[in-house]
PDB file of C-alpha atoms in Angstrom:
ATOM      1  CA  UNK A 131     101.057 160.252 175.320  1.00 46.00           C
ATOM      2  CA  UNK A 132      97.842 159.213 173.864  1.00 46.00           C
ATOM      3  CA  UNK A 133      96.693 156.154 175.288  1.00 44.00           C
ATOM      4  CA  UNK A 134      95.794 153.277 172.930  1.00 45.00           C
ATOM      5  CA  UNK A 135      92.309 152.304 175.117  1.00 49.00           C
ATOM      6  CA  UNK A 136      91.388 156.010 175.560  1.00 52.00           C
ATOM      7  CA  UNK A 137      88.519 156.340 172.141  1.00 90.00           C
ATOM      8  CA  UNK A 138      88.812 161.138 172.994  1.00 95.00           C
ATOM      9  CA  UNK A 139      92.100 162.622 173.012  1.00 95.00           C
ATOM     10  CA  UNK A 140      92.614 164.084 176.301  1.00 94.00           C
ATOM     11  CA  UNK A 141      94.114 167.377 175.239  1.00 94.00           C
ATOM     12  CA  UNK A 142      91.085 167.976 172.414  1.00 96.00           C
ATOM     13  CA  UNK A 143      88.493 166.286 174.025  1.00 95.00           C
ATOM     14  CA  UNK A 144      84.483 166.463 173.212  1.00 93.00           C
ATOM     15  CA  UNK A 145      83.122 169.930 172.827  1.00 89.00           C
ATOM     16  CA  UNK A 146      86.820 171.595 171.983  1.00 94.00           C
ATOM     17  CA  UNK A 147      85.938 171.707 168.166  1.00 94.00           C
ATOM     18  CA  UNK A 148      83.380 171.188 165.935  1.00 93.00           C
ATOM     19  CA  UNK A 149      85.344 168.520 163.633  1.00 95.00           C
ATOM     20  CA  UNK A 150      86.157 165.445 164.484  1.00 96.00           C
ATOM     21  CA  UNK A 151      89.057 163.520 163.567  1.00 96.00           C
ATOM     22  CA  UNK A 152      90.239 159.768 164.489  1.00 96.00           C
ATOM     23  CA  UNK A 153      93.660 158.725 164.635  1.00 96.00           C
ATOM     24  CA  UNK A 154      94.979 155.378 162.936  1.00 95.00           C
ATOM     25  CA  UNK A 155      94.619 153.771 166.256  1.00 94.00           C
ATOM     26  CA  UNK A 156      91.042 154.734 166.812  1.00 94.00           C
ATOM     27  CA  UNK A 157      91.768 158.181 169.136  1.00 96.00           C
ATOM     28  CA  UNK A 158      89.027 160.511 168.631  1.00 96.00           C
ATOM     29  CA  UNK A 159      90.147 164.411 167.812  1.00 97.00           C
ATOM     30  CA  UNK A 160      87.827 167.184 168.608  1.00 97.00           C
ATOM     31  CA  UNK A 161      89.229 170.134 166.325  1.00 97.00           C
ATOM     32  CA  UNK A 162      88.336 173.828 165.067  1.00 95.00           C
ATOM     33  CA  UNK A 163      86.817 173.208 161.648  1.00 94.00           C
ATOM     34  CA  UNK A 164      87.624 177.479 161.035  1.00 95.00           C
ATOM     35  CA  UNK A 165      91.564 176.933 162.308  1.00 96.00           C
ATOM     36  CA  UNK A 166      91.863 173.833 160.038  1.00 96.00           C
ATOM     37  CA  UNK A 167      91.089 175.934 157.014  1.00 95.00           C
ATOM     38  CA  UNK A 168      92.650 178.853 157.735  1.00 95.00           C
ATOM     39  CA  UNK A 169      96.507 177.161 158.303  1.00 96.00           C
ATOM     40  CA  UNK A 170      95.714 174.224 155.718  1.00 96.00           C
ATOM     41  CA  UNK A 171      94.919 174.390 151.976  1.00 95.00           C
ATOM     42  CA  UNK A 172      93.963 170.786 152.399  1.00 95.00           C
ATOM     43  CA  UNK A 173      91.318 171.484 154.826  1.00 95.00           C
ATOM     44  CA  UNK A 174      89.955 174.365 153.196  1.00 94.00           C
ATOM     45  CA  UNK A 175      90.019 172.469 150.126  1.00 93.00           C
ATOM     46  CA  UNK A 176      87.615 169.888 151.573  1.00 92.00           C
ATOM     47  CA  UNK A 177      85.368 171.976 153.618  1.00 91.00           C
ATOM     48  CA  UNK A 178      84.280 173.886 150.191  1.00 89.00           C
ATOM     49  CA  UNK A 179      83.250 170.735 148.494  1.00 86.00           C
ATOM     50  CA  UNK A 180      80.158 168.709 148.952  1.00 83.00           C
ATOM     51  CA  UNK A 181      80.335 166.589 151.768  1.00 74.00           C
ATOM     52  CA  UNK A 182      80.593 162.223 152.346  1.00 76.00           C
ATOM     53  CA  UNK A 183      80.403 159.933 154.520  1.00 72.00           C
ATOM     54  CA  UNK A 184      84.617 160.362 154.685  1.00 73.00           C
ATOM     55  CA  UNK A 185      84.466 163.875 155.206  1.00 76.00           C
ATOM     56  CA  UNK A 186      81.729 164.887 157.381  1.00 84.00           C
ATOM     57  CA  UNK A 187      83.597 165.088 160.649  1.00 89.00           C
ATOM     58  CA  UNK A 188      81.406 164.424 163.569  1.00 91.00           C
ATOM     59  CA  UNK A 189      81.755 161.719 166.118  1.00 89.00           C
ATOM     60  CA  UNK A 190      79.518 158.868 164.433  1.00 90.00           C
ATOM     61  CA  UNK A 191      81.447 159.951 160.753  1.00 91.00           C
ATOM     62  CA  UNK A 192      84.812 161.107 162.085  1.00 93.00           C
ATOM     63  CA  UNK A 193      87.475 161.999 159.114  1.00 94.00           C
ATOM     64  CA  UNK A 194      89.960 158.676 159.362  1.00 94.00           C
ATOM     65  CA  UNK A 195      93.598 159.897 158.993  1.00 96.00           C
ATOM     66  CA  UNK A 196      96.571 157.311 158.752  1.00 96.00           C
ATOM     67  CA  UNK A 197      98.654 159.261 161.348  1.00 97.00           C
ATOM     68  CA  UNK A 198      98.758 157.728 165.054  1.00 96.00           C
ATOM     69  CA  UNK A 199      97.508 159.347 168.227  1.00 96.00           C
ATOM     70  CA  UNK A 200     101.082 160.576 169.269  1.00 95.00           C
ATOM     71  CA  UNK A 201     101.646 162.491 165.480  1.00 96.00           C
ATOM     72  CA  UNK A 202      97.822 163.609 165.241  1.00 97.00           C
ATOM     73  CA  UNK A 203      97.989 165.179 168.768  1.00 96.00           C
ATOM     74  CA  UNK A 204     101.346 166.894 168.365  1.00 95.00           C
ATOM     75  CA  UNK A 205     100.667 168.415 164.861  1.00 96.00           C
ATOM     76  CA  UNK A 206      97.336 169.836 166.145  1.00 97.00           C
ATOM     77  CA  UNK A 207      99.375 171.473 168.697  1.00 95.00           C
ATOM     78  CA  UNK A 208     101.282 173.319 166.606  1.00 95.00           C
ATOM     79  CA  UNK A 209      98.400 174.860 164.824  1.00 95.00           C
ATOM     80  CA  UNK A 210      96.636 176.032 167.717  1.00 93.00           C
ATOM     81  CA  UNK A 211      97.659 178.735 169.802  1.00 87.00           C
ATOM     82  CA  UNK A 212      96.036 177.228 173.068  1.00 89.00           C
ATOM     83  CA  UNK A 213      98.016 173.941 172.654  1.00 85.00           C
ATOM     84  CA  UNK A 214     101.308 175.229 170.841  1.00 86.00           C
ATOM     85  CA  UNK A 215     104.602 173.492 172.690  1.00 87.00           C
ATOM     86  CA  UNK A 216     107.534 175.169 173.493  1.00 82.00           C
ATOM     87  CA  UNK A 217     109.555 173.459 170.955  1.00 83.00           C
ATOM     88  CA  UNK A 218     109.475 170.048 168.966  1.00 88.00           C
ATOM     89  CA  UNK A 219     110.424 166.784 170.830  1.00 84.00           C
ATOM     90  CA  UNK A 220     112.098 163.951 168.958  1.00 85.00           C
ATOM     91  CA  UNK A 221     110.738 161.016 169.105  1.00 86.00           C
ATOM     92  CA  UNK A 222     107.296 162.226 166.576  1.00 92.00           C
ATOM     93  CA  UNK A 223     109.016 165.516 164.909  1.00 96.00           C
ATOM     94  CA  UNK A 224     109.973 163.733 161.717  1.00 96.00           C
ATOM     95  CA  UNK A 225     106.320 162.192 161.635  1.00 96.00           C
ATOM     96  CA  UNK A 226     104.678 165.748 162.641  1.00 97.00           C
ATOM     97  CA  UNK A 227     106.570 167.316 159.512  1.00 97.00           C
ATOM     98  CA  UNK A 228     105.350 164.946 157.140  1.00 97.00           C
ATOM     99  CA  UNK A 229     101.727 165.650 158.375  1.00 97.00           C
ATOM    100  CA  UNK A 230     102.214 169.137 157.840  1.00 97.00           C
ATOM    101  CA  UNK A 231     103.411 168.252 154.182  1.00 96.00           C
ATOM    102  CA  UNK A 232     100.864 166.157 153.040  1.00 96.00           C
ATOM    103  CA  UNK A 233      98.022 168.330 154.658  1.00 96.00           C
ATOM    104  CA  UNK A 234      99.503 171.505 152.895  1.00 96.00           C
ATOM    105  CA  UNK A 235     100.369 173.064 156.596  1.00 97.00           C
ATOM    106  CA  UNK A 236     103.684 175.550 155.635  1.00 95.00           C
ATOM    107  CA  UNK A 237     102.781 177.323 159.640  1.00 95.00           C
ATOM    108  CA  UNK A 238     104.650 174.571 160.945  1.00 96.00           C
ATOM    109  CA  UNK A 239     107.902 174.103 158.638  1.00 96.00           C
ATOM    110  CA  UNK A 240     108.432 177.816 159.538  1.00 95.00           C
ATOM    111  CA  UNK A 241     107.853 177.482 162.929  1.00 95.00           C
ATOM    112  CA  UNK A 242     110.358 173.913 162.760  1.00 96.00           C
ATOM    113  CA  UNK A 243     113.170 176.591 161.158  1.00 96.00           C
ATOM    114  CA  UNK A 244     112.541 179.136 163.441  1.00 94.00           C
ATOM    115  CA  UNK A 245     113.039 177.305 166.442  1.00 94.00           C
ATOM    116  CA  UNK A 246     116.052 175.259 164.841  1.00 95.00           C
ATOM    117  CA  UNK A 247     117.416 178.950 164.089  1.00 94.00           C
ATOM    118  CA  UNK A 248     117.206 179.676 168.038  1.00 92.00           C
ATOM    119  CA  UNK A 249     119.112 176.131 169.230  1.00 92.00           C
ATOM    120  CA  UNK A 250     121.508 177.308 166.663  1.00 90.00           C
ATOM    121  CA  UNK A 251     121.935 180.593 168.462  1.00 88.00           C
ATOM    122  CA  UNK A 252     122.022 178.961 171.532  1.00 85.00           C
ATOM    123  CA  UNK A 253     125.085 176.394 170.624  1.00 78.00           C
ATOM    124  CA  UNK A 254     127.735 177.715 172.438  1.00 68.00           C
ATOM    125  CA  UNK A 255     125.931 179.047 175.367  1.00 69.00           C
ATOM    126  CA  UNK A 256     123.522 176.281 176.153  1.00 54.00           C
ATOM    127  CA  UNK A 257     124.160 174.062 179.373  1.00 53.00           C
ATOM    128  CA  UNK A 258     121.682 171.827 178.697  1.00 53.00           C
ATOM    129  CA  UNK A 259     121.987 170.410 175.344  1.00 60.00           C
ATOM    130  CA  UNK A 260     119.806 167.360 175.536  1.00 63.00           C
ATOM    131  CA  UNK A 261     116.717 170.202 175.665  1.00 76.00           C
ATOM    132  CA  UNK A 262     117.804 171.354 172.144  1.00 89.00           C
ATOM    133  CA  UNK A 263     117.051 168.986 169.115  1.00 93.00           C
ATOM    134  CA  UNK A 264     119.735 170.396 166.895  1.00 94.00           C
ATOM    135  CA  UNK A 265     122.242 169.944 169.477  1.00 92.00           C
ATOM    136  CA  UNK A 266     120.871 166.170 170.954  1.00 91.00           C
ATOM    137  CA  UNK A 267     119.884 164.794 167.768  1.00 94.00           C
ATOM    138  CA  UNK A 268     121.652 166.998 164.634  1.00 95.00           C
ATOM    139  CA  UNK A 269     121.132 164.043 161.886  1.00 96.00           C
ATOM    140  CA  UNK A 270     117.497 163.643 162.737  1.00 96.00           C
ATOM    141  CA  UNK A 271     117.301 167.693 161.858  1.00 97.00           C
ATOM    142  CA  UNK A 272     120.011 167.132 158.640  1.00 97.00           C
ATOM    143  CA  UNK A 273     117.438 164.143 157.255  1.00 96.00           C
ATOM    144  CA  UNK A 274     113.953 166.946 158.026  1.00 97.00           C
ATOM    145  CA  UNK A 275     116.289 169.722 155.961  1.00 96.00           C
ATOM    146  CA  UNK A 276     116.990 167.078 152.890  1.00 95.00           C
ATOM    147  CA  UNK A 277     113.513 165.973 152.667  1.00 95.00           C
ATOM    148  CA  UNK A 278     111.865 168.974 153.133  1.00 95.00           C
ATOM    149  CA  UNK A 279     114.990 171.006 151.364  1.00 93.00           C
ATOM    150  CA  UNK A 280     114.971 173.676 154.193  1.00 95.00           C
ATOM    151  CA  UNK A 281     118.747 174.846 153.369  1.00 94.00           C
ATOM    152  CA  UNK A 282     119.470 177.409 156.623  1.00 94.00           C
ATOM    153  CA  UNK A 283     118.612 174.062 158.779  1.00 96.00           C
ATOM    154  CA  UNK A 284     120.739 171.936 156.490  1.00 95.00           C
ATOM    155  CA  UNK A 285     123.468 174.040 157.071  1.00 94.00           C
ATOM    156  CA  UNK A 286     122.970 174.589 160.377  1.00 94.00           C
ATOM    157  CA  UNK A 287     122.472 170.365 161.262  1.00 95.00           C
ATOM    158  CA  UNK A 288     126.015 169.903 159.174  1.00 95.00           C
ATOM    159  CA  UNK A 289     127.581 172.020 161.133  1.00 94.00           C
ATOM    160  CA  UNK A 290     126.700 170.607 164.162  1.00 94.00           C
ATOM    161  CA  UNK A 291     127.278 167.031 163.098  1.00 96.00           C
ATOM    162  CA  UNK A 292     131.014 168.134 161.921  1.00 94.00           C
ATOM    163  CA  UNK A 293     131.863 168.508 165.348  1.00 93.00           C
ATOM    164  CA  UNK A 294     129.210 166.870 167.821  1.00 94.00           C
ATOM    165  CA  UNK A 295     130.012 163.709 169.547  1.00 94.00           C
ATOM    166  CA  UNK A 296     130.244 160.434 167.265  1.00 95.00           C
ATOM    167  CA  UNK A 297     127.293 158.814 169.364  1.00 93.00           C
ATOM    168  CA  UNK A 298     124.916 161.257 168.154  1.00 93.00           C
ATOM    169  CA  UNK A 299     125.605 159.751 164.789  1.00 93.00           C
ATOM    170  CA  UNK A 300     126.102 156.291 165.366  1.00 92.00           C
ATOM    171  CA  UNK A 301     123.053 155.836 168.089  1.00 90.00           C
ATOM    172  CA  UNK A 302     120.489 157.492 166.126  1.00 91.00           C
ATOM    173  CA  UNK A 303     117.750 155.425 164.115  1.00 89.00           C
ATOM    174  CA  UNK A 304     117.797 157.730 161.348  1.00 92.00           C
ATOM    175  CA  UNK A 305     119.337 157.440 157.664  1.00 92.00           C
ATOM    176  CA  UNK A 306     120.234 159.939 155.603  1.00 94.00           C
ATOM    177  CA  UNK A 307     121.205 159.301 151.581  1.00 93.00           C
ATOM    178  CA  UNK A 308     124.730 158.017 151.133  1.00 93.00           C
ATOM    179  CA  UNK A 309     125.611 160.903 149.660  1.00 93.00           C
ATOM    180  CA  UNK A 310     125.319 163.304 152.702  1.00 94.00           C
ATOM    181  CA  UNK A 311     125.997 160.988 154.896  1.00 94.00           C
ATOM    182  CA  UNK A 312     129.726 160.626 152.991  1.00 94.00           C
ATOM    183  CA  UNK A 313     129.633 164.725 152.923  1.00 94.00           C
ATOM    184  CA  UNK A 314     129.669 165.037 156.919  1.00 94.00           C
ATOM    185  CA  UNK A 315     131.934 162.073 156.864  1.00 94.00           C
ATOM    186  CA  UNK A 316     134.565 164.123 155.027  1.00 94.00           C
ATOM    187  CA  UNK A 317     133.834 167.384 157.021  1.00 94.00           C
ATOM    188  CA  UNK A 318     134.749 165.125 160.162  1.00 95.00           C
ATOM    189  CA  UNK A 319     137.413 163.709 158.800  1.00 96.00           C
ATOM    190  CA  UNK A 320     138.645 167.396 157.679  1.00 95.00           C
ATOM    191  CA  UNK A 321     138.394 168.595 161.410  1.00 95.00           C
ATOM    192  CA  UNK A 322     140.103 165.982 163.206  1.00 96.00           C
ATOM    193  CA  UNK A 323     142.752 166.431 160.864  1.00 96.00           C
ATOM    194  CA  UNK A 324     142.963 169.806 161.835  1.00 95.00           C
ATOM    195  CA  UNK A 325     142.965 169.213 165.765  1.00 95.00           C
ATOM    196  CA  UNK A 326     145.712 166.496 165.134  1.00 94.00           C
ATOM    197  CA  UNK A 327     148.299 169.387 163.207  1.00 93.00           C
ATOM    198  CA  UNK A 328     147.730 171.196 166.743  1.00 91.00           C
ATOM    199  CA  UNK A 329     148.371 168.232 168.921  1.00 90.00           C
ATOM    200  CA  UNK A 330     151.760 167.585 166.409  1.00 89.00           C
ATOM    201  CA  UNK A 331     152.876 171.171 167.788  1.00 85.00           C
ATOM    202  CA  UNK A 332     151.948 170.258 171.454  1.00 83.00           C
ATOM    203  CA  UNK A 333     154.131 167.418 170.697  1.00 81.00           C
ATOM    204  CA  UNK A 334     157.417 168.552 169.245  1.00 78.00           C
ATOM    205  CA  UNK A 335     157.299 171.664 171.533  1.00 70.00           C
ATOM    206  CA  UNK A 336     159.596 171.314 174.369  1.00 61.00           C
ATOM    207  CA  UNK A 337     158.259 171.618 177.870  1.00 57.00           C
ATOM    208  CA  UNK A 338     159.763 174.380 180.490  1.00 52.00           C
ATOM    209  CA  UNK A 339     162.501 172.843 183.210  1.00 51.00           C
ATOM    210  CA  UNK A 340     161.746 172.729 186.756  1.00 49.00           C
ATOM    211  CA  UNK A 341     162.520 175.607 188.959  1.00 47.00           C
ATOM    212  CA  UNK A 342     166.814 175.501 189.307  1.00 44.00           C
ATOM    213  CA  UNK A 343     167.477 173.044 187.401  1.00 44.00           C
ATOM    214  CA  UNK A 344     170.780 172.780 184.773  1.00 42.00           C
ATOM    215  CA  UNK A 345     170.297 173.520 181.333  1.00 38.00           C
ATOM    216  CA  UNK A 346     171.593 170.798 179.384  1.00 36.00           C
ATOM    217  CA  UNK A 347     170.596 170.036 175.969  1.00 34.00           C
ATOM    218  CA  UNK A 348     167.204 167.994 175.454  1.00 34.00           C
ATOM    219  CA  UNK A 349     164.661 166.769 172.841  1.00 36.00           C
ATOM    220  CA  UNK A 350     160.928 166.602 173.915  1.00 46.00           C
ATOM    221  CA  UNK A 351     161.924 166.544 177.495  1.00 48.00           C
ATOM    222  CA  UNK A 352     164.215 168.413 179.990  1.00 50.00           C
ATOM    223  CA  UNK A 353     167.036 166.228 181.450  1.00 51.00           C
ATOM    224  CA  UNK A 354     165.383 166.505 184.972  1.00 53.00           C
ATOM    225  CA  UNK A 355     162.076 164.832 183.492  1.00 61.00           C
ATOM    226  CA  UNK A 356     161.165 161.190 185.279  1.00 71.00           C
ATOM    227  CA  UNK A 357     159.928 158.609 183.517  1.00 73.00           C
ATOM    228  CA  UNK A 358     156.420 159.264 185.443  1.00 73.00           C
ATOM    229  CA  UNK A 359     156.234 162.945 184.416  1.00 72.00           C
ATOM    230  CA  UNK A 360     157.286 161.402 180.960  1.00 74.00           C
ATOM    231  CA  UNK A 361     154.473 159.108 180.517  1.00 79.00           C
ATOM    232  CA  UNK A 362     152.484 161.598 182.078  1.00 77.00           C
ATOM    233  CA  UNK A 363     152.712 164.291 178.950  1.00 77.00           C
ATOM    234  CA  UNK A 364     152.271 161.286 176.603  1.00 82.00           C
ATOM    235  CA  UNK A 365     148.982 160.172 178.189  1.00 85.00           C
ATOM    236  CA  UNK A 366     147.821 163.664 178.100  1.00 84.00           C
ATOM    237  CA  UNK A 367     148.796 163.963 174.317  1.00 87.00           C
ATOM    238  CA  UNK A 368     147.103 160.451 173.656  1.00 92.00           C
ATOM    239  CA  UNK A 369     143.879 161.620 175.202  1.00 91.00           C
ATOM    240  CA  UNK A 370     143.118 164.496 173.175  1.00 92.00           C
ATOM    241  CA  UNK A 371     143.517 162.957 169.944  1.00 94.00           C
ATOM    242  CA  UNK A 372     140.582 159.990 171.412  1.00 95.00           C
ATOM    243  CA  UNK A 373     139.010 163.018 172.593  1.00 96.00           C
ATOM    244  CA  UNK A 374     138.857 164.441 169.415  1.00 96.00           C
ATOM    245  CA  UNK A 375     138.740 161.589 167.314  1.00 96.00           C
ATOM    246  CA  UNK A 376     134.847 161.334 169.056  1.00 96.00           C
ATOM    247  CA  UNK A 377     134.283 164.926 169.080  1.00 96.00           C
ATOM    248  CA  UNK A 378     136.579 167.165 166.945  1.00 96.00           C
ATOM    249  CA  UNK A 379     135.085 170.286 168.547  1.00 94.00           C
ATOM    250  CA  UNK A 380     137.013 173.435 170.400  1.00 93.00           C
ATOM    251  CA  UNK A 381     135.328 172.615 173.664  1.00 91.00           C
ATOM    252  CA  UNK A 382     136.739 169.250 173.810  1.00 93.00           C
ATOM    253  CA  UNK A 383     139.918 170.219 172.410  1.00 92.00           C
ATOM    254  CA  UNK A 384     139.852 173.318 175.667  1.00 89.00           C
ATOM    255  CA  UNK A 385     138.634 170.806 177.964  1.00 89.00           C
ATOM    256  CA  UNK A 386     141.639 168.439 177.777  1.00 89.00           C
ATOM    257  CA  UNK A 387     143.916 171.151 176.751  1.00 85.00           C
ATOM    258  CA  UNK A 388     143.204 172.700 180.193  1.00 80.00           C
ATOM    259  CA  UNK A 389     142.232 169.696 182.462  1.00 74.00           C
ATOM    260  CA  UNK A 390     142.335 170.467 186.183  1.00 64.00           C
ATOM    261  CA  UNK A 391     145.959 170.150 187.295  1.00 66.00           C
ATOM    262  CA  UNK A 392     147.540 167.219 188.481  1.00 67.00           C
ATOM    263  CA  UNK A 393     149.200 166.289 191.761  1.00 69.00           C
ATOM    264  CA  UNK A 394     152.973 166.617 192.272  1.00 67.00           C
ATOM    265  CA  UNK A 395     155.041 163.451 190.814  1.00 67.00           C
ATOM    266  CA  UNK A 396     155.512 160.842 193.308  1.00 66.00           C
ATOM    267  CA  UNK A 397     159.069 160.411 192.112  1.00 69.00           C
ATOM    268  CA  UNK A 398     160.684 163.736 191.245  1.00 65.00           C
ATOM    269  CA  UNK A 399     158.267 165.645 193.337  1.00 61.00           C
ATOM    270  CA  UNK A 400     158.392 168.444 190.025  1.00 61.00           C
ATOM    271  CA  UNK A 401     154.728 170.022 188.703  1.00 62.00           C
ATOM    272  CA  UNK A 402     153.412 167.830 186.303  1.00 57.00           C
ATOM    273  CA  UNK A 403     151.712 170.485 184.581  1.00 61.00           C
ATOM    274  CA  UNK A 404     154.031 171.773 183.248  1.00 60.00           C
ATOM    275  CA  UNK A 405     154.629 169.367 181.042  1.00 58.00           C
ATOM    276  CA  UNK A 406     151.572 170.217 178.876  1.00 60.00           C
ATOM    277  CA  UNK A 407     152.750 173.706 178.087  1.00 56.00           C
ATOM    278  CA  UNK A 408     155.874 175.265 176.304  1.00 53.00           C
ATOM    279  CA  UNK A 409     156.693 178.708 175.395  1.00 48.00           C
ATOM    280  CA  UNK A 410     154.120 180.662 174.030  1.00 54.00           C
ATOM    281  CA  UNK A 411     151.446 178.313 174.950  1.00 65.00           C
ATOM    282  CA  UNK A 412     148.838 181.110 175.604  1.00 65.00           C
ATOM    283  CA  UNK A 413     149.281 183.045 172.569  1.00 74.00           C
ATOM    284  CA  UNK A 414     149.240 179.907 170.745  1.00 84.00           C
ATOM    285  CA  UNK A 415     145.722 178.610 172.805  1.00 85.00           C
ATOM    286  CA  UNK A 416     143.927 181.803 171.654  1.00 87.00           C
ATOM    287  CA  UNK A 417     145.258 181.757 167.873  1.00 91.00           C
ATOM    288  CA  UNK A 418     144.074 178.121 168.000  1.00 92.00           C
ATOM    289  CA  UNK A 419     140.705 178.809 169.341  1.00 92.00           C
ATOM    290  CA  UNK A 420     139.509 181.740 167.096  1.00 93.00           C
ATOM    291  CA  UNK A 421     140.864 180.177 163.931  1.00 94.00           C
ATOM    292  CA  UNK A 422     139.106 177.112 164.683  1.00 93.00           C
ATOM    293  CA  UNK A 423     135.470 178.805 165.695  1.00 89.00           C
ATOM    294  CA  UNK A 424     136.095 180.552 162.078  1.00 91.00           C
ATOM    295  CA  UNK A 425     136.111 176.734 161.069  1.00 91.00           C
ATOM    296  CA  UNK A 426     133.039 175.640 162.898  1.00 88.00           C
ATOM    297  CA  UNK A 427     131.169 178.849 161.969  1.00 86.00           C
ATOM    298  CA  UNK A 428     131.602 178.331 158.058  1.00 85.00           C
ATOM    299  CA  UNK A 429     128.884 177.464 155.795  1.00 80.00           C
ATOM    300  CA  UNK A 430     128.576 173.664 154.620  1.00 88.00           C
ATOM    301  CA  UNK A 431     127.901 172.954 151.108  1.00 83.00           C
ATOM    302  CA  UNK A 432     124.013 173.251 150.251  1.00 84.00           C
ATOM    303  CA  UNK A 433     122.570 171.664 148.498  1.00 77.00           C
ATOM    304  CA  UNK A 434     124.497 168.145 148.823  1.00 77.00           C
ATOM    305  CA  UNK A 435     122.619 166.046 147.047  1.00 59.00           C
TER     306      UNK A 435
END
């Protein structure tokens, strides 16, 4: 981070271009006058006309943007090739976009898609999501898309926030227009919906008997079913539809689906476990899970304004 007392950017100190630029809080930018024209209509735009006072670019008549240290530093990263970061962080990327708006720089909007194209490959596969800005922080990439109407990352940021966890929506400092924001409400809405027809099944199908037991007639449970093992299955039941009600995604639903197995009951010594499963259950488990990544892999609406 750019300090606030420092007057030269550390990472484009004195002698590392031959145009100067100074931040909105009074960071000096050393900069490539030739790379600034090339990747920026803006800049090339300027250089060809007669210089002022404003425009000059050296360190006694630096060109005053509005952008802060952070922003100016991180866009200038992206257009040079010594400098350029693996990916974009979140806490300046909405800021860094804008600069390369107004200063007419389209290298960076591709290179924005192009990396929100590889988190998107990576969605399924990724074990460290918080590295991955589509995955950690999907409405900050949905509101980028809208205002810079970049439909493939639209898409791709709807998707994710149909089925990401509610606290990625509800802790981020971002707003998007009503109407979108009502759009992935609906697709939420839509998919929990969905999860809860297979947790109906889960609940009207009738669990296997323990080992030697009679076969007498039952309803959801088998006459040799405690009261533990009973409230057992129901807890179960009750947590997947919270656990889907925050994130109505597969994994979740597989996660709870197939939690690690539970001791014996205390009281009827039976396997608890089984009480999750009925006939067919693994047939049923992999209908479920390919019909539903048909789901998450659809295309959204675009545009939805």
């Amino acid at each position: 981070m750019e300090s606030m007392k420092k007057q030269v950017s550390d990472r484009f100190p004195v002698d590392y271009g031959d145009f100067v630029l100074k931040s909105s809080d009074n960071v000096l930018f050393y900069f490539s006058r030739a790379i600034l024209a090339y990747v920026s209509d803006f800049f090339r735009c300027m250089f060809e006309l007669p210089s002022s006072d404003e425009t000059q670019g050296t360190a006694q008549k630096p060109l005053i943007v509005t952008e802060t240290a952070d922003v100016l530093k991180g866009f200038l990263e992206q257009i040079d090739a010594k400098t350029l970061p693996p990916g974009f962080g979140h806490d300046n990327v909405i800021d860094i976009l804008e600069a390369a708006r107004k200063y007419q720089v389209p290298v960076i909007i591709t290179r924005f898609e192009a990396e929100i194209h590889r988190e998107h490959q990576l969605r399924n596969v990724a074990s460290r999501s918080n590295d991955l800005l589509l995955l950690s922080h999907p409405l900050v990439v949905l509101y980028i898309a809208l205002h810079h109407d970049i439909e493939s990352v639209g898409k791709w940021a709807i998707q994710e926030l149909a089925r990401c966890s509610s606290r990625f929506i509800e802790e981020e400092n971002v707003e998007i227009p009503a109407k979108a924001s009502q759009y992935v409400q609906k697709l939420r809405r839509g998919r929990i919906q969905h999860f809860q027809k297979y947790i109906d099944i889960l609940a009207k199908t009738r669990p296997p008997r323990q080992a030697g037991s009679s076969q007498g007639p039952f309803m959801r449970f088998p006459e040799d079913t405690c009261i533990d093992c009973a409230t057992y299955r129901s807890e179960w039941l009750l947590q997947l539809d919270r656990s889907l009600e925050r994130e109505p995604n597969w994994k979740t639903f597989a996660r709870v689906y197939s939690a690690e197995n539970p001791a014996p009951c205390v009281t009827c010594k039976g396997d608890k476990s089984r009480l999750r499963f009925g006939s067919g259950s693994v047939s049923r488990f992999s209908e479920w899970a390919i019909e539903v990544r048909r789901l998450e892999d659809s295309g959204p609406a675009w545009p939805i304004m």
